[in-house]
Short mmCIF file of C-alpha atoms in Angstrom, two decimals:
data_model
loop_
_atom_site.label_atom_id
_atom_site.label_comp_id
_atom_site.label_asym_id
_atom_site.label_seq_id
_atom_site.Cartn_x
_atom_site.Cartn_y
_atom_site.Cartn_z
CA MET A 11 9.39 -16.08 -15.90
CA GLY A 12 6.30 -18.04 -16.85
CA VAL A 13 4.87 -18.62 -13.37
CA LEU A 14 1.56 -20.39 -13.54
CA PHE A 15 -0.83 -18.74 -11.11
CA LYS A 16 -3.68 -20.75 -9.64
CA GLU A 17 -6.87 -20.35 -11.63
CA GLN A 18 -9.01 -20.31 -8.51
CA LEU A 19 -8.89 -19.71 -4.74
CA GLN A 20 -11.74 -20.57 -2.39
CA THR A 21 -12.81 -19.00 0.90
CA GLU A 22 -15.79 -19.73 3.10
CA ARG A 23 -18.02 -17.34 1.13
CA LEU A 24 -16.05 -16.39 -1.97
CA ARG A 25 -14.71 -18.06 -5.05
CA LEU A 26 -11.79 -16.12 -6.52
CA ARG A 27 -11.37 -17.07 -10.15
CA VAL A 28 -9.12 -15.67 -12.86
CA LEU A 29 -11.21 -13.45 -15.11
CA GLU A 30 -11.95 -14.99 -18.52
CA GLU A 31 -13.58 -13.90 -21.75
CA ARG A 32 -16.92 -15.40 -20.65
CA ASP A 33 -16.90 -12.97 -17.68
CA VAL A 34 -16.61 -9.78 -19.72
CA GLY A 35 -20.32 -8.93 -19.58
CA CYS A 36 -20.64 -9.16 -15.79
CA TRP A 37 -17.17 -7.60 -15.32
CA LEU A 38 -18.17 -4.62 -17.46
CA SER A 39 -21.45 -4.36 -15.50
CA LEU A 40 -19.56 -4.40 -12.19
CA VAL A 41 -17.23 -1.61 -13.30
CA GLU A 42 -20.07 0.43 -14.83
CA LYS A 43 -22.15 0.15 -11.65
CA ASN A 44 -19.18 1.33 -9.55
CA ARG A 45 -17.54 3.67 -12.07
CA ASP A 46 -17.73 6.80 -9.90
CA ARG A 47 -16.38 4.95 -6.84
CA LEU A 48 -13.54 3.39 -8.83
CA ARG A 49 -12.47 6.49 -10.74
CA GLU A 50 -10.12 7.74 -8.01
CA SER A 51 -8.24 4.53 -7.20
CA PHE A 52 -8.70 2.44 -10.37
CA PRO A 53 -8.34 4.97 -13.20
CA VAL A 54 -6.85 2.46 -15.66
CA THR A 55 -9.70 0.00 -15.15
CA VAL A 56 -12.30 2.75 -15.52
CA HIS A 57 -10.59 4.10 -18.65
CA LYS A 58 -10.19 0.71 -20.34
CA MET A 59 -13.65 -0.63 -19.47
CA LYS A 60 -15.86 1.51 -21.70
CA ASN A 61 -17.61 -1.19 -23.71
CA ARG A 62 -17.37 -4.89 -24.53
CA GLU A 63 -14.66 -4.35 -27.16
CA THR A 64 -12.38 -2.31 -24.89
CA ALA A 65 -13.02 -4.70 -21.99
CA LEU A 66 -11.95 -7.66 -24.15
CA ALA A 67 -8.79 -5.81 -25.19
CA TYR A 68 -8.02 -5.04 -21.53
CA LEU A 69 -8.64 -8.66 -20.56
CA LYS A 70 -6.16 -9.72 -23.25
CA GLU A 71 -3.53 -7.39 -21.71
CA LEU A 72 -4.18 -8.87 -18.26
CA LYS A 73 -3.89 -12.41 -19.62
CA GLU A 74 -0.49 -11.54 -21.13
CA GLU A 75 0.65 -10.21 -17.73
CA ASN A 76 -0.66 -13.39 -16.11
CA ASP A 77 1.13 -15.61 -18.62
CA ALA A 78 4.36 -13.67 -17.98
CA GLY A 79 4.05 -14.21 -14.20
CA GLU A 80 3.63 -10.47 -13.58
CA SER A 81 0.07 -10.37 -12.27
CA VAL A 82 -3.14 -12.26 -11.70
CA TYR A 83 -6.59 -10.67 -11.65
CA TYR A 84 -9.19 -12.66 -9.73
CA GLY A 85 -12.88 -11.97 -10.00
CA ALA A 86 -14.54 -12.29 -6.58
CA TRP A 87 -17.70 -14.38 -6.90
CA TYR A 88 -20.28 -14.40 -4.10
CA LYS A 89 -23.40 -16.56 -4.40
CA GLY A 90 -22.68 -16.93 -8.11
CA LYS A 91 -22.37 -13.18 -8.76
CA LEU A 92 -19.23 -11.21 -9.64
CA ILE A 93 -18.95 -8.61 -6.87
CA GLY A 94 -15.34 -7.43 -7.04
CA GLU A 95 -11.72 -8.01 -7.96
CA LEU A 96 -8.68 -9.11 -5.98
CA ILE A 97 -5.39 -8.56 -7.73
CA LEU A 98 -1.76 -9.52 -7.35
CA LYS A 99 0.25 -7.30 -9.68
CA ASN A 100 3.70 -5.82 -10.23
CA VAL A 101 5.25 -9.08 -9.10
CA ASP A 102 9.02 -8.78 -8.80
CA TRP A 103 10.42 -12.30 -8.63
CA ASN A 104 13.91 -10.98 -7.81
CA ILE A 105 12.81 -9.97 -4.29
CA PRO A 106 10.17 -11.71 -4.52
CA LYS A 107 7.28 -9.33 -3.77
CA GLY A 108 3.98 -8.18 -5.24
CA GLU A 109 1.35 -5.49 -4.95
CA LEU A 110 -2.23 -6.21 -3.96
CA GLY A 111 -5.18 -4.33 -5.37
CA TYR A 112 -8.86 -4.89 -4.68
CA PHE A 113 -12.33 -3.47 -4.93
CA ILE A 114 -15.82 -4.63 -4.14
CA SER A 115 -19.18 -3.43 -5.39
CA GLY A 116 -20.65 -0.77 -3.11
CA GLU A 117 -23.62 -2.84 -1.95
CA TYR A 118 -21.29 -5.49 -0.47
CA GLU A 119 -19.09 -3.13 1.55
CA GLY A 120 -19.00 -3.75 5.27
CA GLU A 121 -19.68 -7.50 5.09
CA GLY A 122 -16.05 -8.54 5.55
CA LEU A 123 -15.82 -10.02 2.05
CA VAL A 124 -12.73 -8.04 1.01
CA THR A 125 -10.95 -9.02 4.23
CA GLU A 126 -11.90 -12.67 3.67
CA GLY A 127 -10.71 -12.62 0.07
CA LEU A 128 -7.46 -10.86 0.93
CA ARG A 129 -6.74 -13.39 3.68
CA ALA A 130 -6.89 -16.14 1.05
CA LEU A 131 -4.77 -14.13 -1.39
CA ARG A 132 -2.23 -13.35 1.35
CA ALA A 133 -1.97 -17.06 2.23
CA TYR A 134 -1.53 -17.95 -1.44
CA CYS A 135 1.18 -15.30 -1.90
CA PHE A 136 3.13 -16.41 1.16
CA ASP A 137 2.50 -20.15 1.40
CA GLU A 138 2.46 -21.17 -2.25
CA LEU A 139 4.14 -18.43 -4.27
CA LYS A 140 6.71 -17.91 -1.49
CA LEU A 141 6.69 -14.14 -1.84
CA LEU A 142 8.73 -12.41 0.85
CA LYS A 143 6.57 -9.30 0.84
CA ILE A 144 3.20 -8.06 -0.31
CA TYR A 145 2.17 -4.43 -0.30
CA ALA A 146 -0.71 -2.11 -1.10
CA ARG A 147 -0.63 1.48 -2.32
CA ILE A 148 -3.62 3.40 -1.00
CA ILE A 149 -4.69 7.03 -1.28
CA PRO A 150 -5.06 8.59 2.20
CA ALA A 151 -8.77 9.35 1.64
CA ASN A 152 -9.58 5.63 1.25
CA LYS A 153 -10.07 4.98 4.97
CA LYS A 154 -11.97 1.69 4.44
CA SER A 155 -9.13 0.20 2.43
CA ILE A 156 -6.59 1.33 5.00
CA ALA A 157 -8.69 -0.33 7.73
CA VAL A 158 -8.74 -3.62 5.78
CA VAL A 159 -4.98 -3.87 5.27
CA THR A 160 -4.26 -2.77 8.83
CA LYS A 161 -6.61 -5.48 10.10
CA LEU A 162 -4.61 -8.00 8.05
CA GLY A 163 -1.31 -6.97 9.65
CA PHE A 164 0.06 -4.58 7.02
CA GLU A 165 2.11 -1.70 8.37
CA LEU A 166 2.41 1.82 7.02
CA GLU A 167 5.87 2.07 5.49
CA GLY A 168 5.60 5.64 4.29
CA THR A 169 3.77 8.23 2.26
CA HIS A 170 4.99 9.16 -1.20
CA ARG A 171 4.08 12.73 -2.06
CA GLN A 172 2.34 13.48 -5.37
CA GLU A 173 3.04 9.90 -6.49
CA TYR A 174 -0.31 8.87 -7.97
CA ARG A 175 -2.48 10.37 -10.69
CA SER A 176 -6.16 9.85 -9.97
CA GLY A 177 -8.86 9.27 -12.55
CA ARG A 178 -9.62 12.99 -12.37
CA GLY A 179 -6.04 13.76 -13.39
CA VAL A 180 -5.06 15.10 -9.96
CA LEU A 181 -1.73 14.11 -8.42
CA LEU A 182 -2.27 12.58 -4.99
CA ASP A 183 -0.13 11.31 -2.16
CA ILE A 184 -0.04 7.54 -1.85
CA ARG A 185 0.51 5.51 1.30
CA HIS A 186 2.53 2.32 1.10
CA TYR A 187 1.43 -0.50 3.40
CA GLY A 188 3.60 -3.61 3.54
CA LEU A 189 3.51 -7.07 5.04
CA VAL A 190 6.60 -9.26 5.25
CA ASN A 191 6.38 -13.04 5.11
CA LYS A 192 8.30 -13.69 8.32
CA ALA A 193 8.33 -17.48 7.84
CA ALA A 194 9.89 -17.22 4.37
CA LEU A 195 12.32 -14.56 5.56
CA THR A 196 13.47 -16.83 8.40
CA GLU A 197 13.80 -19.72 5.95
CA ALA A 198 15.88 -17.58 3.57
CA LYS A 199 18.21 -16.47 6.39
CA THR A 200 18.69 -20.09 7.49
CA GLU A 201 19.66 -21.10 3.94
CA GLU A 202 22.25 -18.29 3.81
CA GLU A 203 23.98 -19.51 6.99
#
């Protein structure tokens, strides 16, 4: 489709910027520092981020997805430091909808930074990309992530049994949380009439 995603989003405290080759060192450091925390919910990232060479190869894959309009991976920068990722992936332009993914370094949990970043990403998805729906897939044990999406208005749509393979190789249930862009949905219905 060739959608050009914004290179950068800004919040009060965060700068969300598409990850680039120059970021590989700090990106690798971020993942390494949080490897054990990420293993369960981000097994692909953990697997592909072993060293600079594998991180560069993974970044190339992500850039290809970005160029194809399938996903965009934003580094979350706070006071000049890369502290997490906010992701729009699995974009289906036929609906249109997309999946959100996110993580933050352990020492920044509880400061509202993920919520702040996701608010900006939600606004971008709905107001500029005109997605009708965004969703998040979360393992039931990740209570903090569930609290964040619930706070942002996402609703539990269901639990898919044995749907997700963790970084330990275990099949886990996954909860689907969705948020519909009511303004765009209303606009689409008006156009149909």
